[in-house]
Short mmCIF file of C-alpha atoms in Angstrom, two decimals:
data_model
loop_
_atom_site.label_atom_id
_atom_site.label_comp_id
_atom_site.label_asym_id
_atom_site.label_seq_id
_atom_site.Cartn_x
_atom_site.Cartn_y
_atom_site.Cartn_z
CA MET A 290 81.33 123.20 99.04
CA MET A 291 82.54 118.84 101.22
CA LEU A 292 83.49 116.05 99.25
CA SER A 293 81.42 112.05 100.54
CA SER A 294 85.08 111.95 103.36
CA GLY A 295 83.32 115.85 104.46
CA THR A 296 86.35 117.05 103.65
CA PRO A 297 85.81 120.71 102.60
CA VAL A 298 86.76 121.58 99.27
CA GLY A 299 88.52 124.80 99.96
CA GLU A 300 91.12 122.67 102.27
CA LEU A 301 92.30 120.07 100.33
CA ARG A 302 92.25 123.12 96.97
CA ARG A 303 94.86 124.71 100.03
CA ALA A 304 96.30 121.23 100.10
CA ALA A 305 96.72 121.29 96.49
CA PRO A 306 100.81 120.76 97.39
CA VAL A 307 101.16 116.79 95.81
CA PRO A 308 101.96 115.10 98.81
CA GLY A 309 105.40 112.75 98.40
CA SER A 310 107.00 113.95 95.86
CA GLY A 311 110.46 113.84 95.44
CA LEU A 312 113.08 110.91 94.77
CA TRP A 313 114.20 110.95 98.04
CA PHE A 314 110.81 110.57 99.72
CA ALA A 315 110.19 107.36 97.50
CA VAL A 316 112.65 105.70 98.80
CA ALA A 317 112.82 106.70 102.59
CA VAL A 318 109.14 104.94 102.70
CA VAL A 319 110.27 102.00 100.48
CA SER A 320 113.58 101.39 102.98
CA CYS A 321 111.01 101.79 105.84
CA LEU A 322 108.95 99.04 104.24
CA ALA A 323 112.24 97.01 103.49
CA THR A 324 112.92 97.37 107.13
CA SER A 325 109.22 96.98 109.12
CA VAL A 326 109.52 93.26 106.76
CA GLY A 327 113.78 92.40 107.72
CA LEU A 328 114.29 93.98 111.13
CA ASN A 329 113.66 91.02 112.43
CA PHE A 330 115.63 88.62 110.23
CA VAL A 331 118.81 91.39 111.14
CA LEU A 332 118.32 91.64 114.55
CA CYS A 333 118.27 87.60 114.58
CA PHE A 334 121.58 87.07 112.52
CA VAL A 335 123.50 89.95 114.90
CA ASP A 336 121.48 87.87 117.96
CA SER A 337 122.96 84.61 115.71
CA ASN A 338 125.84 86.51 115.80
CA VAL A 339 127.22 89.23 117.14
CA VAL A 340 125.89 90.20 120.76
CA GLU A 341 123.53 88.36 122.41
CA LEU A 342 120.23 90.28 123.02
CA ASN A 343 116.71 90.57 124.61
CA ARG A 344 113.33 92.34 124.40
CA SER A 345 113.39 95.66 125.21
CA HIS A 346 116.22 95.73 122.60
CA VAL A 347 113.33 94.20 119.60
CA ILE A 348 111.24 97.43 121.33
CA ALA A 349 113.59 99.97 120.23
CA ALA A 350 113.70 98.78 117.65
CA GLU A 351 110.20 98.79 116.51
CA LEU A 352 109.83 102.31 118.58
CA VAL A 353 112.17 103.65 115.71
CA LEU A 354 110.52 102.77 112.73
CA ILE A 355 107.31 103.62 113.28
CA SER A 356 108.40 106.47 114.90
CA THR A 357 110.35 107.20 111.13
CA ALA A 358 107.31 106.04 109.35
CA LEU A 359 105.23 108.51 111.44
CA LEU A 360 107.59 111.62 110.99
CA LEU A 361 107.94 110.74 107.01
CA ALA A 362 104.43 110.96 107.13
CA ALA A 363 104.27 113.63 108.85
CA SER A 364 106.42 115.34 106.78
CA SER A 365 104.02 115.22 103.84
CA TRP A 366 100.82 116.10 105.98
CA HIS A 367 96.94 116.00 104.34
CA PRO A 368 93.70 115.82 105.25
CA LEU A 369 92.95 112.96 104.64
CA MET A 370 94.91 111.59 107.61
CA ARG A 371 93.20 113.40 109.96
CA PRO A 372 90.76 110.64 111.33
CA TRP A 373 93.68 108.56 110.93
CA LEU A 374 95.43 110.68 113.53
CA LEU A 375 92.76 110.62 115.43
CA PHE A 376 92.10 107.06 115.50
CA ALA A 377 95.68 106.43 116.92
CA VAL A 378 95.84 109.35 119.72
CA SER A 379 92.18 107.81 120.73
CA ALA A 380 93.75 104.54 120.30
CA ALA A 381 96.70 105.27 122.64
CA VAL A 382 94.30 106.59 125.01
CA TRP A 383 91.23 104.17 125.25
CA TRP A 384 94.85 100.99 125.73
CA LEU A 385 96.46 103.49 128.36
CA MET A 386 93.02 103.27 131.06
CA LEU A 387 91.87 100.02 129.69
CA GLY A 388 95.20 99.40 131.15
CA LEU A 389 95.21 101.82 134.18
CA LEU A 390 91.87 99.92 134.98
CA ARG A 391 93.63 96.02 135.02
CA GLY A 392 96.51 97.39 137.22
CA GLU A 393 99.36 96.66 134.17
CA LEU A 394 99.95 98.34 130.96
CA GLU A 395 100.69 96.04 127.57
CA PRO A 396 103.22 97.85 125.49
CA LYS A 397 102.05 95.23 122.89
CA HIS A 398 98.70 96.35 122.72
CA ALA A 399 99.68 100.21 121.74
CA ARG A 400 102.14 98.69 119.02
CA ASP A 401 99.44 96.28 117.86
CA ILE A 402 97.14 99.08 117.15
CA VAL A 403 99.28 102.22 116.63
CA VAL A 404 100.82 100.42 113.12
CA ILE A 405 97.69 100.31 111.65
CA PRO A 406 97.20 104.90 111.44
CA VAL A 407 100.82 105.98 111.18
CA PHE A 408 100.81 102.80 108.15
CA VAL A 409 98.36 104.40 106.57
CA MET A 410 99.21 107.78 106.99
CA LEU A 411 102.66 107.00 105.32
CA GLY A 412 100.78 105.34 102.78
CA ILE A 413 98.65 108.12 101.91
CA SER A 414 101.47 110.96 102.18
CA ALA A 415 102.98 108.47 99.60
CA SER A 416 99.84 107.74 96.97
CA THR A 417 101.30 110.06 94.39
CA ASP A 418 104.00 107.49 94.00
CA ARG A 419 103.30 105.48 90.96
CA ARG A 420 105.86 102.61 90.92
CA PRO A 421 105.04 102.05 93.54
CA ALA A 422 105.49 97.85 92.57
CA GLN A 423 108.77 98.08 90.56
CA LYS A 424 109.54 99.43 93.86
CA TRP A 425 109.51 96.76 96.67
CA LEU A 426 109.84 94.34 93.31
CA PRO A 427 113.58 94.11 94.42
CA PHE A 428 112.50 93.34 98.38
CA HIS A 429 109.73 90.61 97.16
CA LEU A 430 112.46 89.05 95.34
CA LEU A 431 115.13 88.93 97.80
CA ILE A 432 112.24 87.59 99.83
CA PHE A 433 111.54 84.74 97.53
CA LEU A 434 116.23 83.75 97.20
CA VAL A 435 116.58 83.89 100.59
CA MET A 436 113.19 81.18 100.70
CA VAL A 437 115.68 79.37 98.33
CA TYR A 438 118.47 79.70 100.07
CA GLU A 439 117.10 78.32 103.49
CA ALA A 440 114.88 75.81 101.67
CA LEU A 441 118.65 74.25 99.53
CA TYR A 442 121.16 74.44 103.05
CA PRO A 443 118.92 75.07 105.52
CA THR A 444 122.16 74.00 107.61
CA SER A 445 123.90 77.26 106.43
CA PHE A 446 120.61 79.39 107.22
CA THR A 447 120.44 78.18 110.70
CA SER A 448 124.12 79.29 111.51
CA LEU A 449 123.44 82.27 110.54
CA PHE A 450 120.09 81.87 112.14
CA ASN A 451 119.67 81.06 114.53
CA VAL A 452 115.88 80.94 115.21
CA LYS A 453 115.28 79.00 118.45
CA GLN A 454 117.76 81.09 120.12
CA TYR A 455 116.92 84.43 118.74
CA TYR A 456 113.06 83.89 120.14
CA ILE A 457 113.65 82.22 123.43
CA HIS A 458 115.65 85.27 123.73
CA THR A 459 113.60 88.32 123.08
CA ARG A 460 110.28 86.50 123.12
CA GLY A 461 110.66 84.98 126.73
CA LEU A 462 109.90 81.25 124.78
CA GLN A 463 111.40 78.25 126.63
CA ALA A 464 113.91 75.60 124.69
CA SER A 465 111.00 72.88 126.20
CA ASP A 466 108.69 75.87 124.09
CA PHE A 467 109.85 74.13 120.55
CA TRP A 468 108.43 70.29 120.06
CA ASN A 469 111.72 70.03 117.38
CA PRO A 470 114.72 69.36 119.28
CA ASP A 471 116.93 68.38 116.91
CA THR A 472 116.81 71.99 114.41
CA GLU A 473 117.54 75.49 115.41
CA LEU A 474 114.27 77.03 113.67
CA PHE A 475 111.01 77.67 114.82
CA VAL A 476 108.45 75.59 116.71
CA SER A 477 105.80 75.96 113.08
CA ALA A 478 108.23 74.59 110.93
CA THR A 479 108.11 71.33 110.83
CA ARG A 480 105.02 69.71 111.96
CA PRO A 481 104.04 65.91 113.55
CA ASP A 482 102.60 64.96 110.21
CA GLU A 483 104.53 66.93 108.11
CA ARG A 484 104.17 69.38 104.86
CA HIS A 485 99.86 69.66 103.57
CA LEU A 486 99.94 71.56 100.20
CA PHE A 487 102.80 69.35 98.03
CA PRO A 488 103.97 66.33 101.24
CA SER A 489 106.64 65.16 98.57
CA LEU A 490 108.53 68.69 98.94
CA PRO A 491 111.92 66.98 100.80
CA PHE A 492 112.48 70.43 102.93
CA HIS A 493 110.91 72.25 106.14
CA ARG A 494 108.14 75.01 105.75
CA LEU A 495 110.14 77.90 105.35
CA SER A 496 109.75 81.55 106.90
CA SER A 497 112.84 83.47 104.33
CA VAL A 498 112.78 86.14 106.02
CA PHE A 499 110.21 86.43 108.49
CA LEU A 500 112.07 83.48 110.75
CA GLU A 501 108.27 81.83 110.93
CA PRO A 502 106.49 80.71 108.38
CA VAL A 503 103.36 81.35 109.29
CA SER A 504 104.70 85.46 109.18
CA LEU A 505 105.90 84.38 105.12
CA GLU A 506 102.42 82.68 104.74
CA ASN A 507 100.72 86.03 105.62
CA TYR A 508 103.02 87.93 103.63
CA VAL A 509 101.79 85.74 100.38
CA VAL A 510 98.40 86.82 101.22
CA VAL A 511 99.33 90.82 101.93
CA VAL A 512 100.59 90.71 97.96
CA ALA A 513 97.63 88.30 97.07
CA ILE A 514 96.07 91.78 97.95
CA PHE A 515 97.71 94.15 96.28
CA LEU A 516 97.81 92.07 93.23
CA ALA A 517 93.76 91.87 92.92
CA ALA A 518 93.27 94.88 93.86
CA PHE A 519 95.71 96.54 91.54
CA ARG A 520 95.99 94.25 89.09
CA ARG A 521 94.64 96.28 86.55
CA ARG A 522 96.86 99.49 87.06
CA LEU A 523 100.16 96.76 86.47
CA THR A 524 102.64 96.07 83.84
CA PRO A 525 101.86 92.40 82.52
CA TRP A 526 105.22 90.92 83.23
CA ILE A 527 105.85 92.82 86.95
CA PHE A 528 101.90 91.38 87.20
CA TRP A 529 103.57 87.82 86.47
CA THR A 530 106.55 88.21 88.46
CA PHE A 531 104.84 88.82 91.45
CA ALA A 532 102.10 86.12 90.84
CA SER A 533 104.65 83.47 89.98
CA THR A 534 106.82 84.57 93.63
CA ASP A 535 104.16 84.69 95.80
CA ALA A 536 102.73 81.26 94.57
CA ALA A 537 106.03 80.12 95.26
CA LEU A 538 106.34 81.77 98.19
CA LEU A 539 103.05 80.12 99.31
CA VAL A 540 104.16 76.37 98.82
CA GLY A 541 107.39 77.35 100.47
CA SER A 542 105.54 78.16 103.82
CA ASP A 543 103.22 75.19 103.25
CA GLY A 544 100.24 77.80 104.25
CA ARG A 545 97.04 76.04 104.34
CA LEU A 546 94.73 79.39 105.52
CA GLY A 547 96.74 81.35 103.03
CA ALA A 548 95.74 79.15 99.81
CA SER A 549 92.37 79.05 101.26
CA LEU A 550 92.21 82.96 101.54
CA CYS A 551 93.54 83.60 98.52
CA GLY A 552 91.24 81.78 96.64
CA LEU A 553 88.88 83.86 97.82
CA ILE A 554 90.07 87.20 97.23
CA ALA A 555 91.14 86.33 93.50
CA VAL A 556 86.98 85.73 93.23
CA ILE A 557 86.97 89.59 95.39
CA ALA A 558 89.58 90.84 91.98
CA LEU A 559 85.82 89.46 90.61
CA PHE A 560 83.68 91.09 91.86
CA GLY A 561 84.85 92.85 94.41
CA GLY A 562 83.80 95.87 91.95
CA TRP A 563 80.52 95.88 91.76
CA LEU A 564 79.79 94.85 96.17
CA PRO A 565 78.77 97.76 98.08
CA ARG A 566 82.09 99.82 99.45
CA SER A 567 80.27 99.17 103.40
CA ALA A 568 81.16 94.81 102.91
CA PRO A 569 84.35 95.18 104.32
CA ILE A 570 82.49 95.55 107.30
CA ALA A 571 81.05 92.10 107.93
CA ALA A 572 83.35 89.97 106.86
CA LEU A 573 84.91 89.80 111.13
CA PRO A 574 80.63 89.18 111.92
CA LEU A 575 80.30 86.83 109.84
CA ALA A 576 83.38 84.54 109.86
CA ILE A 577 82.71 85.19 113.42
CA LEU A 578 79.28 83.60 113.31
CA SER A 579 80.69 81.09 111.07
CA ALA A 580 83.09 79.99 113.59
CA VAL A 581 80.49 78.97 116.16
CA VAL A 582 78.20 77.62 113.52
CA MET A 583 80.57 74.72 112.09
CA VAL A 584 81.37 73.58 115.74
CA ALA A 585 78.13 72.92 116.13
CA MET A 586 76.39 71.70 113.56
CA LEU A 587 79.78 69.59 112.21
CA GLY A 588 81.87 69.01 115.70
CA PHE A 589 84.66 70.24 116.36
CA GLN A 590 86.74 69.57 118.28
CA SER A 591 89.66 72.01 119.85
CA GLY A 592 93.48 70.43 120.90
CA SER A 593 94.28 69.71 117.45
CA ASP A 594 96.89 71.75 115.78
CA ASP A 595 94.55 71.63 111.87
CA PHE A 596 91.64 74.28 111.15
CA PRO A 597 89.03 72.24 112.64
CA GLY A 598 91.36 71.93 116.18
CA ARG A 599 92.06 76.04 116.20
CA ILE A 600 88.63 76.64 114.93
CA ALA A 601 86.77 75.27 118.16
CA TYR A 602 89.51 75.86 120.32
CA THR A 603 88.11 79.52 119.30
CA ALA A 604 84.88 78.56 119.73
CA GLU A 605 85.01 77.31 123.39
CA LEU A 606 88.00 80.84 124.44
CA LEU A 607 84.63 82.86 123.08
CA GLY A 608 82.01 80.25 124.63
CA ALA A 609 84.26 81.36 128.42
CA LEU A 610 84.28 85.31 127.51
CA GLY A 611 83.59 87.12 130.91
CA THR A 612 81.84 90.45 131.49
CA LEU A 613 85.03 91.65 132.52
CA ASP A 614 86.71 89.87 129.61
CA LEU A 615 84.55 91.96 127.54
CA MET A 616 84.46 95.18 128.46
CA GLY A 617 88.92 94.90 128.66
CA LEU A 618 88.96 94.95 132.61
CA SER A 619 90.56 90.94 132.58
CA SER A 620 93.68 89.99 131.42
CA SER A 621 92.67 85.96 133.15
CA LEU A 622 93.14 84.24 129.23
CA ALA A 623 95.66 86.18 128.07
CA ASN A 624 97.64 83.60 127.71
CA LEU A 625 95.65 81.36 126.33
CA SER A 626 94.87 83.28 122.95
CA ALA A 627 97.80 83.49 121.22
CA ASP A 628 95.37 80.83 118.94
CA SER A 629 92.90 83.05 118.65
CA GLY A 630 93.63 86.39 117.40
CA ILE A 631 89.57 87.72 117.52
CA VAL A 632 89.97 86.24 122.04
CA TYR A 633 93.61 88.67 121.56
CA LEU A 634 91.37 92.11 120.75
CA ILE A 635 88.35 91.79 122.66
CA ILE A 636 90.61 91.05 125.74
CA SER A 637 93.10 93.49 125.08
CA TYR A 638 90.23 96.24 123.97
CA SER A 639 87.46 95.75 124.70
CA ILE A 640 85.23 94.58 122.54
CA LEU A 641 83.22 98.09 122.30
CA GLY A 642 86.93 99.43 121.17
CA VAL A 643 86.96 96.20 118.44
CA ALA A 644 83.59 96.99 117.15
CA LEU A 645 84.45 101.00 116.78
CA GLY A 646 87.32 100.34 115.39
CA TRP A 647 86.13 97.68 112.93
CA VAL A 648 84.02 100.04 111.67
CA PHE A 649 86.11 103.27 111.62
CA VAL A 650 89.17 101.33 110.18
CA PHE A 651 86.40 99.51 107.15
CA GLY A 652 84.04 101.52 106.89
CA THR A 653 85.43 105.62 106.04
CA ILE A 654 86.05 104.82 102.81
CA SER A 655 84.72 107.65 100.16
CA SER A 656 85.77 106.53 97.11
CA ARG A 657 83.80 104.62 94.79
CA ALA A 658 86.92 103.23 92.45
CA ARG A 659 86.85 99.53 91.68
CA ALA A 660 90.74 99.22 93.47
CA ALA A 661 89.57 100.46 96.81
CA THR A 662 87.06 98.97 97.61
CA VAL A 663 88.83 95.31 96.01
CA LEU A 664 91.82 96.64 98.86
CA ARG A 665 89.31 96.43 101.93
CA CYS A 666 87.69 93.65 100.78
CA GLY A 667 90.75 91.72 100.98
CA ALA A 668 91.63 92.74 103.50
CA ALA A 669 89.27 92.19 105.88
CA ILE A 670 88.85 89.16 105.23
CA TYR A 671 92.47 87.95 105.91
CA LEU A 672 92.31 90.02 109.04
CA SER A 673 88.93 88.16 109.48
CA GLY A 674 89.80 84.84 108.81
CA ASN A 675 93.50 84.99 110.53
CA LEU A 676 91.88 85.97 113.77
CA MET A 677 89.74 82.76 114.57
CA VAL A 678 92.81 80.21 114.21
CA SER A 679 96.23 82.86 115.20
CA ALA A 680 96.60 86.42 116.10
CA SER A 681 99.70 86.65 113.34
CA VAL A 682 98.24 89.14 111.81
CA PHE A 683 99.76 92.11 114.70
CA SER A 684 103.38 91.00 114.19
CA ILE A 685 105.41 94.73 112.59
CA LYS A 686 106.88 92.24 109.83
CA THR A 687 103.02 92.55 107.95
CA ALA A 688 100.93 94.39 109.11
CA THR A 689 102.71 97.15 108.00
CA LEU A 690 102.38 96.18 105.30
CA LEU A 691 99.30 95.83 104.95
CA TRP A 692 98.02 99.09 105.82
CA PHE A 693 100.19 100.93 103.86
CA LEU A 694 98.72 99.29 100.93
CA VAL A 695 94.82 100.91 102.86
CA GLY A 696 96.65 104.49 102.42
CA TYR A 697 97.83 103.57 99.21
CA ALA A 698 94.40 103.50 98.32
CA ASP A 699 92.74 106.05 100.38
CA GLY A 700 95.24 108.80 98.29
CA LEU A 701 94.37 108.00 95.04
CA THR A 702 90.61 108.02 96.48
CA TRP A 703 91.82 112.15 96.97
CA ARG A 704 93.11 112.04 93.45
CA GLU A 705 90.08 110.52 92.20
CA GLN A 706 88.42 113.05 94.59
CA ARG A 707 90.66 116.26 93.39
CA ASN A 708 89.94 115.79 89.43
CA ARG A 709 86.00 114.76 89.93
CA VAL A 710 85.78 118.69 91.67
CA GLY A 711 88.40 119.94 89.08
CA PHE A 712 90.69 123.00 90.32
CA GLY A 713 94.81 122.49 90.31
CA ALA A 714 97.12 120.34 88.62
CA ARG A 715 95.27 117.20 86.94
CA GLU A 716 96.60 114.05 87.80
CA SER A 717 95.90 110.47 86.03
CA ILE A 718 93.41 108.63 88.24
CA HIS A 719 94.99 105.59 86.71
CA PRO A 720 99.04 105.14 87.94
CA CYS A 721 100.72 102.99 87.44
CA PRO A 722 101.97 101.34 91.15
#
């Protein structure tokens, strides 16, 4: 007998011991996630107050983090992880092949993709934990409190966390790359036209532990996806604590795109349960088509740091892609793709690699469970929207949490299938995250 995912029932029966059980494992997983979110915050403190760091220190720290996540997942191996492990190996081989053909191997390209399967597998291994939201809530509240501290005491914050200096030391930026010379915050912490969501607020765009407002904005959307997918499984006080503080984080980050995406995710929360399982696959093609149509019909022009300008820039770069760029064999546009995530993906992994990877990630859901469908749809909308205007979704600060949630939903799928075939110790299919 085969399940809809193609996994033999007998294989699941042999895997009857629940993966990722035990308090120690739950603590290790949450610690790993918290470290991924706050890694650069800690490194910034070290660079600002202890010793000057460089890019190699950041790469080494990320390598240790990803390796730890992989070891945790492997320690609770489950057959559902097998296709994701195959995805990781295939992506690494593809990266190596394209890099050799281009004559350069960019470690960041490999990191950006390998994070996906590693943290999906970690989520699968931790999916029997019925209360991950309660365990994550203290870290979420810490993010909120750090944002409040940054808003009330910006001088004290920058004396402890010299963000500008940290990015100059570890990302190869120059002081001239920052248009706000009078502050030690990240370049996008201030805008020439100040704030947009609430212009009357007397503070800059906040970033909390993420150091960049855009990353804080992305975190807000990831939390919104989680709340949309699991709202029926959360106790009211947990849900509203997350929701209210997440809204405050969105205001603090002044995230225009984040606010729009949260609105779309709220719609998905209402109707996502009726969407077909293949719906997330269409999100990226539709986003690209919409961007091209808007530029053509509305006359958007690149050059301005706003939504029309960013969309027009992406459309122009897509039109400038040559045959070698589409095949992933040229990096001539690499320096221009920072504000266009889809172009960054194509030149890093080729249009074929992007298409196959997207279909695998968003086409492998095997359950009709509402939570899994809503989460995949929300993730697809978030990624598609962001890829039109930036490459920030690849930051380890937020990507790890997103893909962990995807894996967690896959773990719920496994439990539902396990109950449906009727063997082993039965579990509730409505855990309370």
